[in-house]
Coordinates of C-alpha atoms in Angstrom, one line a residue:
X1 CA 21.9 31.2 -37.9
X2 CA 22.4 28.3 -35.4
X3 CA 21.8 24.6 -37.0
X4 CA 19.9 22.6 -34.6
X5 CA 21.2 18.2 -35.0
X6 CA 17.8 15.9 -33.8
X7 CA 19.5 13.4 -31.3
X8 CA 20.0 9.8 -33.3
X9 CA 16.4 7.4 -33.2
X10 CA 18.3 5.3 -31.2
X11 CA 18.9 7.4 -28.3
X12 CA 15.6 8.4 -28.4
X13 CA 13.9 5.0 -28.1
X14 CA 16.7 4.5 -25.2
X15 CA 15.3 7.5 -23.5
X16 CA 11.5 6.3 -23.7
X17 CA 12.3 3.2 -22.5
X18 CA 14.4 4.9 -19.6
X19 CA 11.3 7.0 -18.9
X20 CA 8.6 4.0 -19.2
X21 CA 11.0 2.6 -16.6
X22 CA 11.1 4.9 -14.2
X23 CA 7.1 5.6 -14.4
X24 CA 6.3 1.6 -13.1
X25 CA 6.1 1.8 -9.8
X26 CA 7.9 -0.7 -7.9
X27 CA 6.9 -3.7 -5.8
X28 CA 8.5 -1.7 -2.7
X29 CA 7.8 1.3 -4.2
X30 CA 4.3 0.6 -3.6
X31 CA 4.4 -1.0 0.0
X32 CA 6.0 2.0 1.2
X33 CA 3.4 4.6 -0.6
X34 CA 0.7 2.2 0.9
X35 CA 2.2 2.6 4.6
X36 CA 2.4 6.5 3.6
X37 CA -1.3 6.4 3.2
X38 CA -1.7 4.5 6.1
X39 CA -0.4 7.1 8.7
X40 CA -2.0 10.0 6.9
X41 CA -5.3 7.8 7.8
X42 CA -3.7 7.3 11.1
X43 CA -3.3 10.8 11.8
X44 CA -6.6 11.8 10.8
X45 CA -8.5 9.5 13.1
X46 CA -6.0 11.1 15.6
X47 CA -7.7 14.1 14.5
X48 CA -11.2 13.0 14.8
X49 CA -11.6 10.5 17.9
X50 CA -14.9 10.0 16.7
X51 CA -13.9 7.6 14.0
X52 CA -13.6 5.1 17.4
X53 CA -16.7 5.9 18.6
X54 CA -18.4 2.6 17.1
X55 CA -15.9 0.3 17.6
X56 CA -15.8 1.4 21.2
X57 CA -19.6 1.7 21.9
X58 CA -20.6 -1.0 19.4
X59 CA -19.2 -4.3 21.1
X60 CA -20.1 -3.5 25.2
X61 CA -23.8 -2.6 23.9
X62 CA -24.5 -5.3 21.8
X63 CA -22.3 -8.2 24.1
X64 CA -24.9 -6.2 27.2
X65 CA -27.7 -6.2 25.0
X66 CA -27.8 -9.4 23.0
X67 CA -26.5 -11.8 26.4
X68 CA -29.6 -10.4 28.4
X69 CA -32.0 -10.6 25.9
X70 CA -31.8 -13.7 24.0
X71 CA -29.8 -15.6 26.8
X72 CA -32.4 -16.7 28.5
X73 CA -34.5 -17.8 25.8
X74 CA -31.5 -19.9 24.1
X75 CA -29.4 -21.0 26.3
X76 CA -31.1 -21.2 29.1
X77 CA -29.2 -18.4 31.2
X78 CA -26.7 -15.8 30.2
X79 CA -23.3 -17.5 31.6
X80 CA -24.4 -20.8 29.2
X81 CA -24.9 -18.1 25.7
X82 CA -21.6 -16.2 25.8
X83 CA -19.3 -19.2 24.5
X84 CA -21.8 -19.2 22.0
X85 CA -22.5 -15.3 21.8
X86 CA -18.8 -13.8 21.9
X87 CA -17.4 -15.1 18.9
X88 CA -20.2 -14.3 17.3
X89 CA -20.4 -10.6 18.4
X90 CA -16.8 -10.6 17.6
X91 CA -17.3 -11.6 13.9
X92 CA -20.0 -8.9 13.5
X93 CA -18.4 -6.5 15.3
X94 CA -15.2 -6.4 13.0
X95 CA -17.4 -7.1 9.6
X96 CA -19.7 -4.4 10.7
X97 CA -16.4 -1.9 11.6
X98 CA -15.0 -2.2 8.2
X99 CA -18.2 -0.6 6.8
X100 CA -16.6 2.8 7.1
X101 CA -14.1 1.9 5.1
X102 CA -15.9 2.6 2.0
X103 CA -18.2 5.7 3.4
X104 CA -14.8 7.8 4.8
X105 CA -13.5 6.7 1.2
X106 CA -16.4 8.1 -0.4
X107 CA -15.9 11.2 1.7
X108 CA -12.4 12.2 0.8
X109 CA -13.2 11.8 -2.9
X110 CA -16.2 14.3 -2.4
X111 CA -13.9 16.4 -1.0
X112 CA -11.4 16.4 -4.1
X113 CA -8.5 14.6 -2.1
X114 CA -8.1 11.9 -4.6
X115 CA -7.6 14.3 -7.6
X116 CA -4.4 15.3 -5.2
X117 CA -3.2 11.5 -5.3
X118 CA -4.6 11.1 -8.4
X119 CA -2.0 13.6 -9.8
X120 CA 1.4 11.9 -7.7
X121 CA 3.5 9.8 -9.4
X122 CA 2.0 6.9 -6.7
X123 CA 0.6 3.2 -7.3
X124 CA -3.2 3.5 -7.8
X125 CA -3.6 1.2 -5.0
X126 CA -1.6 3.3 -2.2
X127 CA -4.3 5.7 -1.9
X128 CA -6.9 2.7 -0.9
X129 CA -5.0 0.1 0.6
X130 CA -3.1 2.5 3.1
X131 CA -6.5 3.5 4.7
X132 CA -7.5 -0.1 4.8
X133 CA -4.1 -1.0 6.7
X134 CA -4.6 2.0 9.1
X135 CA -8.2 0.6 10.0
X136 CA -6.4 -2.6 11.5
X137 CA -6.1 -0.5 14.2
X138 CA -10.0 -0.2 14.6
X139 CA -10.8 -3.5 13.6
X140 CA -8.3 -4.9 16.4
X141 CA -10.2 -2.4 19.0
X142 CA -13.3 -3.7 18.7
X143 CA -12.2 -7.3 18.9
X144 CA -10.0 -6.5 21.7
X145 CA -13.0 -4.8 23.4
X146 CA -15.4 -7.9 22.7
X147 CA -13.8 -10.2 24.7
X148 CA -12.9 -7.6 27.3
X149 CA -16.5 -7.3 28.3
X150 CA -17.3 -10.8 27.2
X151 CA -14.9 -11.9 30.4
X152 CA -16.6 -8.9 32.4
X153 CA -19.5 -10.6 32.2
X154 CA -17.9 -14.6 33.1
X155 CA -17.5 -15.5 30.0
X156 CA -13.9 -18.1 30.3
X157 CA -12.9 -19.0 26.9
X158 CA -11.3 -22.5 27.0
X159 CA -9.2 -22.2 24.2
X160 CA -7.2 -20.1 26.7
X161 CA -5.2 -16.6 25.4
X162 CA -3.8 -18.4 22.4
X163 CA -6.9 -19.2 21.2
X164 CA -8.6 -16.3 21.6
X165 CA -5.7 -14.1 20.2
X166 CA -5.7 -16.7 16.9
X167 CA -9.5 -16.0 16.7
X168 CA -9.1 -12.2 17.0
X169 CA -6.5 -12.4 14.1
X170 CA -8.8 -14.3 11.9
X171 CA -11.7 -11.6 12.1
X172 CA -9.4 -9.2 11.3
X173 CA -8.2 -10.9 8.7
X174 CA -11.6 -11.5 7.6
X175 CA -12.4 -7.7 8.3
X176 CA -9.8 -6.3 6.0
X177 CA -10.5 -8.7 3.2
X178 CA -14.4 -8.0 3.0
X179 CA -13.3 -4.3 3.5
X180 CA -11.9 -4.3 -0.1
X181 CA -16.2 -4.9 -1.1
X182 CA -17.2 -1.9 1.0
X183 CA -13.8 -0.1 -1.0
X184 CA -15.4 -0.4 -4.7
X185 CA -19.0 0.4 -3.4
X186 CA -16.9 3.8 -2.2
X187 CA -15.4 3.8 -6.0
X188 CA -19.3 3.4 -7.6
X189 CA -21.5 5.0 -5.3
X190 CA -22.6 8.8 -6.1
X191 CA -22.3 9.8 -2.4
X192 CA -21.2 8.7 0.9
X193 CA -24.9 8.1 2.8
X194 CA -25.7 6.0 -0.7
X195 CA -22.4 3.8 0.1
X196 CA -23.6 3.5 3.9
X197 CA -26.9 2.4 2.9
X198 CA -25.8 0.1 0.4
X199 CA -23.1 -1.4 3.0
X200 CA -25.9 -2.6 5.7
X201 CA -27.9 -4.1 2.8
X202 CA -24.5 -6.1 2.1
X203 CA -23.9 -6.7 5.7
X204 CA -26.6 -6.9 8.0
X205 CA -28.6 -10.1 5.9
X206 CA -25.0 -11.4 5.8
X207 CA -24.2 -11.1 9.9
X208 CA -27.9 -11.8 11.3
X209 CA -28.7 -14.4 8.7
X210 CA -25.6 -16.2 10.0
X211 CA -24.8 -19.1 13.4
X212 CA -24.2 -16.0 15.2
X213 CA -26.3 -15.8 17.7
X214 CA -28.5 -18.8 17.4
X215 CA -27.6 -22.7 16.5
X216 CA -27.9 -23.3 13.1
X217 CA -30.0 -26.6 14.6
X218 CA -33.0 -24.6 15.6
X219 CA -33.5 -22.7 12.1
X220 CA -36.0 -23.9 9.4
X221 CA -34.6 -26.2 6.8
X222 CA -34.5 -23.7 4.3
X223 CA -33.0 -20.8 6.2
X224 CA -30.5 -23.1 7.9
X225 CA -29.3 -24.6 4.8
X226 CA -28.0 -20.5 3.7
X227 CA -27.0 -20.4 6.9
X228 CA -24.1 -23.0 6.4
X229 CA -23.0 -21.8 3.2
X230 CA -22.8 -18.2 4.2
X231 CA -19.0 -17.2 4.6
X232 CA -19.9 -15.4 7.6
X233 CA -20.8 -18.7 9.3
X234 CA -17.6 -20.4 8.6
X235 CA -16.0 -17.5 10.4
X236 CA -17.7 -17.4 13.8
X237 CA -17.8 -21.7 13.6
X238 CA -13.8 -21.5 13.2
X239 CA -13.9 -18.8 16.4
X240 CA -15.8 -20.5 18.4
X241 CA -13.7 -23.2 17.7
X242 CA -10.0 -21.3 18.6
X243 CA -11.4 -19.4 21.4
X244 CA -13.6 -22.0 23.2
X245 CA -11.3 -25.3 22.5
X246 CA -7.7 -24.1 20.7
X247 CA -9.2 -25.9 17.9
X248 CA -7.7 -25.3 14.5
X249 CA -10.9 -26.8 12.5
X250 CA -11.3 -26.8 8.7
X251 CA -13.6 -23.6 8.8
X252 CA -10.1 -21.7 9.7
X253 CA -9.3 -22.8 5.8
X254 CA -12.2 -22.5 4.5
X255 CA -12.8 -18.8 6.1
X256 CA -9.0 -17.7 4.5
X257 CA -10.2 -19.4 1.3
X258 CA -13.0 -17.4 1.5
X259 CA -10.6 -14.0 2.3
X260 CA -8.7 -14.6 -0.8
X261 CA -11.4 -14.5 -3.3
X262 CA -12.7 -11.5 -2.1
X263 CA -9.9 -10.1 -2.3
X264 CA -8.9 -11.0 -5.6
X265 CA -12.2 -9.8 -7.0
X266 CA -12.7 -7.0 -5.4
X267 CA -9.1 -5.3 -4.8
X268 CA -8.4 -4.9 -8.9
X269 CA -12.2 -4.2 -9.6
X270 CA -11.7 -0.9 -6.6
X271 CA -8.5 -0.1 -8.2
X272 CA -10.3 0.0 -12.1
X273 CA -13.4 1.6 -10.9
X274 CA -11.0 4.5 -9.0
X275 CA -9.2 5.2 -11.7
X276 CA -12.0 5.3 -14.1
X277 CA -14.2 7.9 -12.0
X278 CA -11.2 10.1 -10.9

């Protein structure tokens, strides 16, 4: 008959506390899970080439489309609207890309991937942040694209290469931010053509209802006055400002302002609403 001796409290309490530890995930811990994520993403637009399909077709069909129809009638001819037009299509362009960021998301919990992550000793966050990270890549090929065939058609940005290059990096900066919204409509929605159709109610009144495309001067009183306040203006304002003059204007500040508290509202509310419907 073998006696079997309980270890003492104290080493008990030593070992929960060892074990709490080591189940916190570190701050690099989770930077490199995120980067993990991010090249399985990678890899599976590799996969699928048709994930670029928008961001390739999207910005020489609307820069085409919008410059011959409403040049005319705005500016007076097309060469005239693009300094106006390109930062514009650039701003919805990338707002517009990061859609899919909640619709693919919706997808691969459908498809019981997340119960996988769900299960890994991982940061809750890895699993959506690294797909937002990989769809930099998309969001800087659709900006790169905008200006492409903004200078195919004459259009000679003043603010030179620096300028346009500081403008690129603020709408996607401003891309990756709002993608974080489009993330916890992925976490809430029931399936992924509800989370699609929910996104272009978000982001369609948002980009047209903007000083994209027309100056904010010619609008009614009362349209023009949501027009200035809506975040989506500040952005294309400060654009047209770094591309067209090298300015940095105060709508570069308030448009990061504006990143920020999107961010902080709606990164912990995607991270709570994932891990209360996995």
């Amino acid at each position: 008959m073998s006696t079997m001796i309980a270890p003492p409290r104290e080493a008990v309490r030593a070992a929960d506390r060892v074990a709490a530890a080591r189940r916190r995930v570190s701050m690099k811990e989770t930077l490199a899970q995120t980067l993990t994520m991010a090249w399985r993403a990678v890899k599976k637009m590799r996969r699928n080439p048709e994930q670029f399909f928008d961001v390739a077709l999207q910005p020489i069909l609307f820069t085409a489309m919008f410059a011959f129809i409403f040049g005319g009638a705005i500016a007076g001819d097309v060469q005239s609207y693009l300094p106006l037009m390109i930062p514009g299509i650039l701003a919805q362009t990338v707002l517009t890309t990061c859609m899919a960021t909640g619709t693919q998301l919706r997808e691969d919990m459908e498809k019981g991937v997340f119960d996988r992550f769900k299960s890994l000793p991982i940061a809750r966050i890895a699993p959506l942040a690294g797909p937002m990270v990989a769809d930099l890549l998309r969001y800087t090929t659709a900006a790169t694209l905008t200006f492409g065939m903004g200078l195919v058609m004459g259009y000679r940005p003043g603010g030179g290469a620096g300028g346009v290059l500081a403008a690129i990096l603020l709408s996607i900066i401003t891309g990756w931010s709002l993608a974080w919204v489009f993330t916890w409509v992925g976490t809430i929605a029931r399936s992924a053509q509800a989370v699609q159709g929910i996104s272009m109610m978000i982001m369609f009144p948002l980009t047209f209802l903007s000083n994209a495309f027309v100056p904010v001067e010619t609008l009614p009183g009362w349209l023009a006055a949501f027009v200035r306040i809506n975040p989506v203006s500040h952005l294309v304002t400060a654009a047209r400002d770094l591309a067209n003059n090298a300015l940095v204007s105060g709508e570069v500040a308030w448009t990061l302002l504006a990143c920020l508290i999107v961010i902080a509202i709606f990164a912990p509310l995607s991270v709570r609403s994932y891990k209360r419907h996995m």
